[in-house]
Tab-separated table of C-alpha atoms in Angstrom:
chain	number	residue	atom	x	y	z
C	1	LYS	CA	0.000	0.000	0.000
C	2	GLU	CA	2.783	2.425	0.896
C	3	ALA	CA	4.662	1.538	-2.298
C	4	ASP	CA	1.537	2.219	-4.374
C	5	ALA	CA	1.118	5.581	-2.682
C	6	LEU	CA	4.725	6.480	-3.460
C	7	VAL	CA	4.275	5.534	-7.125
C	8	GLU	CA	1.138	7.643	-7.373
C	9	PHE	CA	2.927	10.588	-5.786
C	10	ILE	CA	5.817	10.341	-8.270
C	11	LYS	CA	3.387	10.089	-11.209
C	12	LYS	CA	1.409	13.074	-9.978
C	13	MET	CA	4.340	15.338	-9.225
C	14	PHE	CA	7.052	14.425	-11.718
C	15	VAL	CA	5.749	12.491	-14.758
C	16	THR	CA	4.744	14.296	-17.941
C	17	TYR	CA	2.767	12.333	-20.534
C	18	GLU	CA	2.656	14.833	-23.378
C	19	GLY	CA	5.078	17.040	-25.229
C	20	ASP	CA	8.697	17.011	-26.263
C	21	CYS	CA	11.179	15.820	-23.665
C	22	SER	CA	13.981	17.962	-25.066
C	23	SER	CA	15.024	21.162	-23.327
C	24	PRO	CA	12.591	23.991	-24.086
C	25	PRO	CA	13.903	26.994	-25.995
C	26	ARG	CA	14.969	29.999	-23.965
C	27	PRO	CA	12.423	32.768	-24.440
C	28	SER	CA	13.808	35.743	-26.352
C	29	ASP	CA	11.790	38.208	-24.278
C	30	PRO	CA	11.283	36.819	-20.757
C	31	ASP	CA	8.073	37.807	-19.017
C	32	ARG	CA	9.021	39.953	-16.032
C	33	SER	CA	5.462	39.813	-14.689
C	34	ASN	CA	5.891	36.190	-13.608
C	35	SER	CA	8.414	37.142	-10.977
C	36	LEU	CA	10.044	35.015	-8.303
C	37	GLU	CA	11.134	36.002	-4.833
C	38	VAL	CA	14.436	34.597	-3.594
C	39	LEU	CA	13.702	33.382	-0.077
C	40	ASP	CA	17.050	31.786	0.739
C	41	ILE	CA	20.536	31.611	-0.742
C	42	PHE	CA	22.867	28.701	0.022
C	43	VAL	CA	26.514	28.371	-0.955
C	44	PHE	CA	28.417	25.080	-0.678
C	45	PRO	CA	32.133	25.915	-1.083
C	46	ILE	CA	33.247	22.284	-0.585
C	47	LYS	CA	31.246	19.701	-2.485
C	48	SER	CA	29.157	17.361	-0.280
C	49	CYS	CA	29.938	19.377	2.858
C	50	SER	CA	27.708	21.745	4.790
C	51	GLY	CA	26.595	25.003	3.211
C	52	SER	CA	26.011	28.539	4.426
C	53	ARG	CA	22.662	30.328	4.388
C	54	LEU	CA	23.214	33.888	3.163
C	55	LYS	CA	21.265	37.091	2.604
C	56	ARG	CA	23.240	38.202	-0.457
C	57	TRP	CA	25.983	36.739	-2.636
C	58	PRO	CA	27.635	37.539	-5.997
C	59	ILE	CA	27.285	35.489	-9.177
C	60	ASP	CA	30.503	34.779	-11.081
C	61	ARG	CA	31.113	34.760	-14.842
C	62	THR	CA	29.899	31.164	-15.248
C	63	GLY	CA	26.467	31.968	-13.789
C	64	ARG	CA	27.004	30.124	-10.519
C	65	LEU	CA	27.199	31.631	-7.048
C	66	SER	CA	30.779	32.696	-6.460
C	67	LEU	CA	32.939	29.854	-5.036
C	68	ASP	CA	29.993	27.452	-4.930
C	69	ARG	CA	31.307	23.856	-5.056
C	70	GLU	CA	34.712	25.146	-6.101
C	71	PHE	CA	36.452	22.681	-3.798
C	72	ALA	CA	36.186	18.920	-3.347
C	73	LEU	CA	37.762	16.382	-1.022
C	74	VAL	CA	39.563	13.702	-3.010
C	75	GLY	CA	40.477	10.223	-1.776
C	76	ALA	CA	43.580	8.186	-2.525
C	77	ASN	CA	41.813	6.653	-5.554
C	78	GLY	CA	41.434	10.032	-7.255
C	79	MET	CA	37.668	10.155	-6.749
C	80	SER	CA	35.874	12.863	-4.805
C	81	LEU	CA	34.375	11.852	-1.475
C	82	ARG	CA	30.571	11.805	-1.484
C	83	LEU	CA	28.145	12.538	1.310
C	84	HIS	CA	26.259	9.254	1.080
C	85	SER	CA	29.509	7.323	1.622
C	86	TYR	CA	30.878	9.651	4.308
C	87	PRO	CA	27.899	11.113	6.242
C	88	SER	CA	30.214	13.011	8.595
C	89	MET	CA	30.934	15.376	5.692
C	90	SER	CA	27.678	17.100	6.607
C	91	SER	CA	29.416	18.311	9.784
C	92	VAL	CA	32.291	19.902	7.839
C	93	ARG	CA	31.243	23.558	7.710
C	94	PRO	CA	33.162	25.950	5.448
C	95	VAL	CA	32.440	29.681	5.748
C	96	VAL	CA	33.820	32.102	3.147
C	97	ASP	CA	34.839	35.671	3.951
C	98	LEU	CA	34.741	37.570	0.650
C	99	ASP	CA	36.419	40.631	2.136
C	100	GLU	CA	39.433	38.754	3.478
C	101	LEU	CA	39.270	36.061	0.790
C	102	THR	CA	39.584	33.263	3.333
C	103	MET	CA	37.612	30.112	4.027
C	104	THR	CA	37.284	28.996	7.655
C	105	VAL	CA	36.363	25.326	8.047
C	106	SER	CA	34.991	23.914	11.296
C	107	PHE	CA	34.261	20.395	12.512
C	108	PRO	CA	33.034	19.231	15.946
C	109	GLY	CA	35.892	18.600	18.352
C	110	MET	CA	38.577	20.166	16.132
C	111	SER	CA	40.216	23.575	15.894
C	112	ASP	CA	39.139	25.633	12.910
C	113	LEU	CA	41.144	25.464	9.707
C	114	VAL	CA	41.677	28.787	7.902
C	115	ILE	CA	42.422	28.529	4.167
C	116	ASP	CA	43.712	31.410	2.042
C	117	LEU	CA	41.677	31.750	-1.152
C	118	LYS	CA	43.947	34.322	-2.803
C	119	HIS	CA	46.935	32.084	-3.316
C	120	ASP	CA	48.373	28.802	-2.145
C	121	SER	CA	51.894	27.904	-1.138
C	122	ASN	CA	51.836	24.786	-3.321
C	123	PHE	CA	52.406	26.496	-6.660
C	124	GLU	CA	54.762	23.703	-7.631
C	125	GLU	CA	51.845	21.292	-7.559
C	126	SER	CA	50.487	20.454	-11.011
C	127	ASP	CA	46.820	20.017	-11.834
C	128	GLU	CA	45.480	16.499	-11.355
C	129	ASP	CA	42.687	14.613	-13.090
C	130	ILE	CA	40.014	13.646	-10.594
C	131	LEU	CA	36.583	12.048	-10.879
C	132	VAL	CA	33.602	13.919	-9.460
C	133	CYS	CA	30.320	11.995	-9.725
C	134	GLY	CA	31.719	10.154	-12.737
C	135	ALA	CA	32.866	13.318	-14.538
C	136	ARG	CA	36.546	13.866	-15.223
C	137	CYS	CA	37.683	17.228	-13.869
C	138	ARG	CA	40.856	19.126	-13.152
C	139	GLY	CA	41.905	19.942	-9.608
C	140	ARG	CA	44.902	21.382	-7.831
C	141	VAL	CA	45.970	20.530	-4.295
C	142	TRP	CA	44.955	23.459	-2.098
C	143	GLY	CA	46.026	24.092	1.464
C	144	GLY	CA	48.894	21.626	1.273
C	145	SER	CA	49.661	18.933	3.824
C	146	LYS	CA	48.116	20.955	6.660
C	147	ALA	CA	44.674	20.948	5.039
C	148	SER	CA	45.043	17.315	3.996
C	149	ALA	CA	45.893	16.236	7.541
C	150	TRP	CA	42.989	18.270	8.969
C	151	PHE	CA	40.333	16.810	6.652
C	152	SER	CA	41.778	13.292	6.958
C	153	SER	CA	41.572	13.508	10.746
C	154	ALA	CA	38.032	14.904	10.694
C	155	LEU	CA	36.625	12.268	8.332
C	156	GLY	CA	38.805	9.316	9.273
C	157	VAL	CA	39.905	8.713	5.688
C	158	ARG	CA	42.990	9.860	3.807
C	159	CYS	CA	42.061	12.715	1.506
C	160	TRP	CA	43.222	16.049	0.112
C	161	LEU	CA	41.513	19.309	-0.757
C	162	ALA	CA	41.221	20.020	-4.488
C	163	ARG	CA	40.339	23.349	-6.037
C	164	GLN	CA	38.734	23.388	-9.469
C	165	SER	CA	41.284	24.713	-11.925
C	166	ASP	CA	39.268	24.949	-15.146
C	167	VAL	CA	36.120	26.760	-14.041
C	168	GLY	CA	34.160	27.967	-17.054
C	169	VAL	CA	35.900	25.532	-19.417
C	170	LYS	CA	34.372	22.480	-21.055
C	171	ASP	CA	36.229	20.255	-23.515
C	172	ASP	CA	36.109	16.672	-24.780
C	173	LEU	CA	38.145	15.390	-21.842
C	174	HIS	CA	36.945	17.433	-18.887
C	175	GLU	CA	33.193	17.474	-18.524
C	176	THR	CA	32.491	19.814	-15.619
C	177	LYS	CA	32.242	23.526	-16.361
C	178	TYR	CA	30.719	25.005	-13.190
C	179	GLY	CA	33.233	24.131	-10.512
C	180	TYR	CA	32.318	20.725	-9.114
C	181	CYS	CA	28.555	21.129	-9.658
C	182	ASN	CA	26.799	18.007	-10.887
C	183	ASP	CA	24.734	19.575	-13.653
C	184	GLU	CA	24.087	23.288	-13.986
C	185	ALA	CA	25.434	26.452	-12.424
C	186	LEU	CA	22.499	27.063	-10.073
C	187	LEU	CA	20.350	24.511	-8.262
C	188	LEU	CA	16.887	25.896	-7.554
C	189	VAL	CA	13.803	24.681	-5.716
C	190	SER	CA	10.518	26.431	-5.000
C	191	GLN	CA	9.049	26.646	-1.519
C	192	GLU	CA	5.662	25.741	-2.995
C	193	SER	CA	7.010	22.365	-4.169
C	194	ILE	CA	8.506	21.701	-0.733
C	195	ASP	CA	5.146	22.527	0.866
C	196	LYS	CA	3.298	20.180	-1.501
C	197	LEU	CA	5.778	17.393	-0.798
C	198	ASN	CA	5.297	17.864	2.934
C	199	ASP	CA	1.516	17.711	2.502
C	200	VAL	CA	1.934	14.263	0.921
C	201	ILE	CA	4.423	13.121	3.593
C	202	ILE	CA	1.996	14.101	6.355
C	203	GLU	CA	-1.029	12.653	4.561
C	204	GLN	CA	0.718	9.319	3.908
C	205	ARG	CA	2.428	9.285	7.317
C	206	TRP	CA	5.853	8.748	5.752
C	207	GLY	CA	7.736	10.506	8.537
C	208	ARG	CA	8.863	13.992	9.386
C	209	PRO	CA	8.418	16.873	6.934
C	210	VAL	CA	11.482	17.995	4.995
C	211	SER	CA	12.996	21.421	4.506
C	212	ALA	CA	14.579	22.946	1.433
C	213	GLU	CA	18.042	22.205	2.847
C	214	HIS	CA	17.442	18.479	2.304
C	215	PHE	CA	17.788	19.119	-1.446
C	216	ARG	CA	20.996	21.199	-1.124
C	217	PRO	CA	19.776	24.001	-3.422
C	218	ASN	CA	21.518	27.268	-4.149
C	219	LEU	CA	18.260	29.186	-4.352
C	220	VAL	CA	14.915	28.710	-2.643
C	221	VAL	CA	12.294	30.774	-4.436
C	222	SER	CA	8.614	31.555	-4.125
C	223	SER	CA	6.373	32.067	-7.133
C	224	ASP	CA	3.484	34.527	-7.122
C	225	THR	CA	1.833	32.526	-9.912
C	226	ALA	CA	1.785	29.102	-8.220
C	227	ARG	CA	-1.163	27.076	-9.486
C	228	THR	CA	-3.320	25.041	-7.170
C	229	GLY	CA	-2.576	21.327	-7.432
C	230	SER	CA	0.701	21.644	-9.326
C	231	ASN	CA	4.311	22.610	-8.783
C	232	PRO	CA	5.093	26.107	-10.131
C	233	GLU	CA	8.208	24.716	-11.871
C	234	ASP	CA	5.943	22.734	-14.211
C	235	ALA	CA	5.066	25.943	-16.074
C	236	TRP	CA	8.591	27.379	-16.290
C	237	GLN	CA	10.679	27.351	-19.449
C	238	ALA	CA	13.547	29.423	-18.076
C	239	VAL	CA	14.478	31.531	-15.089
C	240	THR	CA	16.200	34.817	-15.913
C	241	VAL	CA	18.125	37.018	-13.496
C	242	PHE	CA	17.930	40.677	-14.449
C	243	GLY	CA	20.825	42.949	-13.568
C	244	ASP	CA	20.835	46.633	-12.773
C	245	GLY	CA	23.405	47.671	-15.357
C	246	ARG	CA	26.429	46.612	-13.326
C	247	ARG	CA	28.756	43.929	-14.642
C	248	LYS	CA	28.751	42.144	-11.294
C	249	PHE	CA	25.494	40.446	-10.330
C	250	VAL	CA	24.554	40.100	-6.678
C	251	LEU	CA	21.590	38.073	-5.504
C	252	GLU	CA	19.802	39.183	-2.355
C	253	ALA	CA	17.171	37.238	-0.409
C	254	VAL	CA	13.971	38.977	0.638
C	255	GLY	CA	13.157	39.650	4.290
């Protein structure tokens, strides 16, 4: 019975029976009337580790939030560590200071690690090929042996900190172009979809309601055109961020 309910929920919320499955064309003249409010902004400097909830944050030239998933922890086999294999990564909390260009990383029971984002002492280190979620990427050792020893002690596995070295580049060999993001530059979820999911969880008695953080998004938005009985994302073709004439975009959450 519970399995049937889950199948029905997936069909209702996620399955489309008509239309072309290819990516829809980007509208040439986006409709500004169907506006979205940015409720929350999250940045995850180190892939699979904890993120920071922010009120405002710049967007870099690739379209992603600056420094989002720019770093990854890499094991001895050359593959990035993933949260589902190392759950304690959720307790690794990096916080970026854009003014000082530093990243302070904390973990329960350990002294904080401060990493310089401007430059690294390991300039002699060459870029390495690493695998991130099956994609071949380039990464350079960052923070040296001190950072490696700190993360290895925190997680109980030998690893080193890699910084993406070909951000904004995509070629036949290296697949990732937005730091160490899985797919696109920005991961977005609407609060209306979270609310609808929680309605089903409560109705079916599947457990505790979830929050947007469970999906590790960059942006949590609210739509003023949400339709009853459907997720607002179902009607979207594209989401456009409008600037104010400056070259540097900065997103700011409401409230």
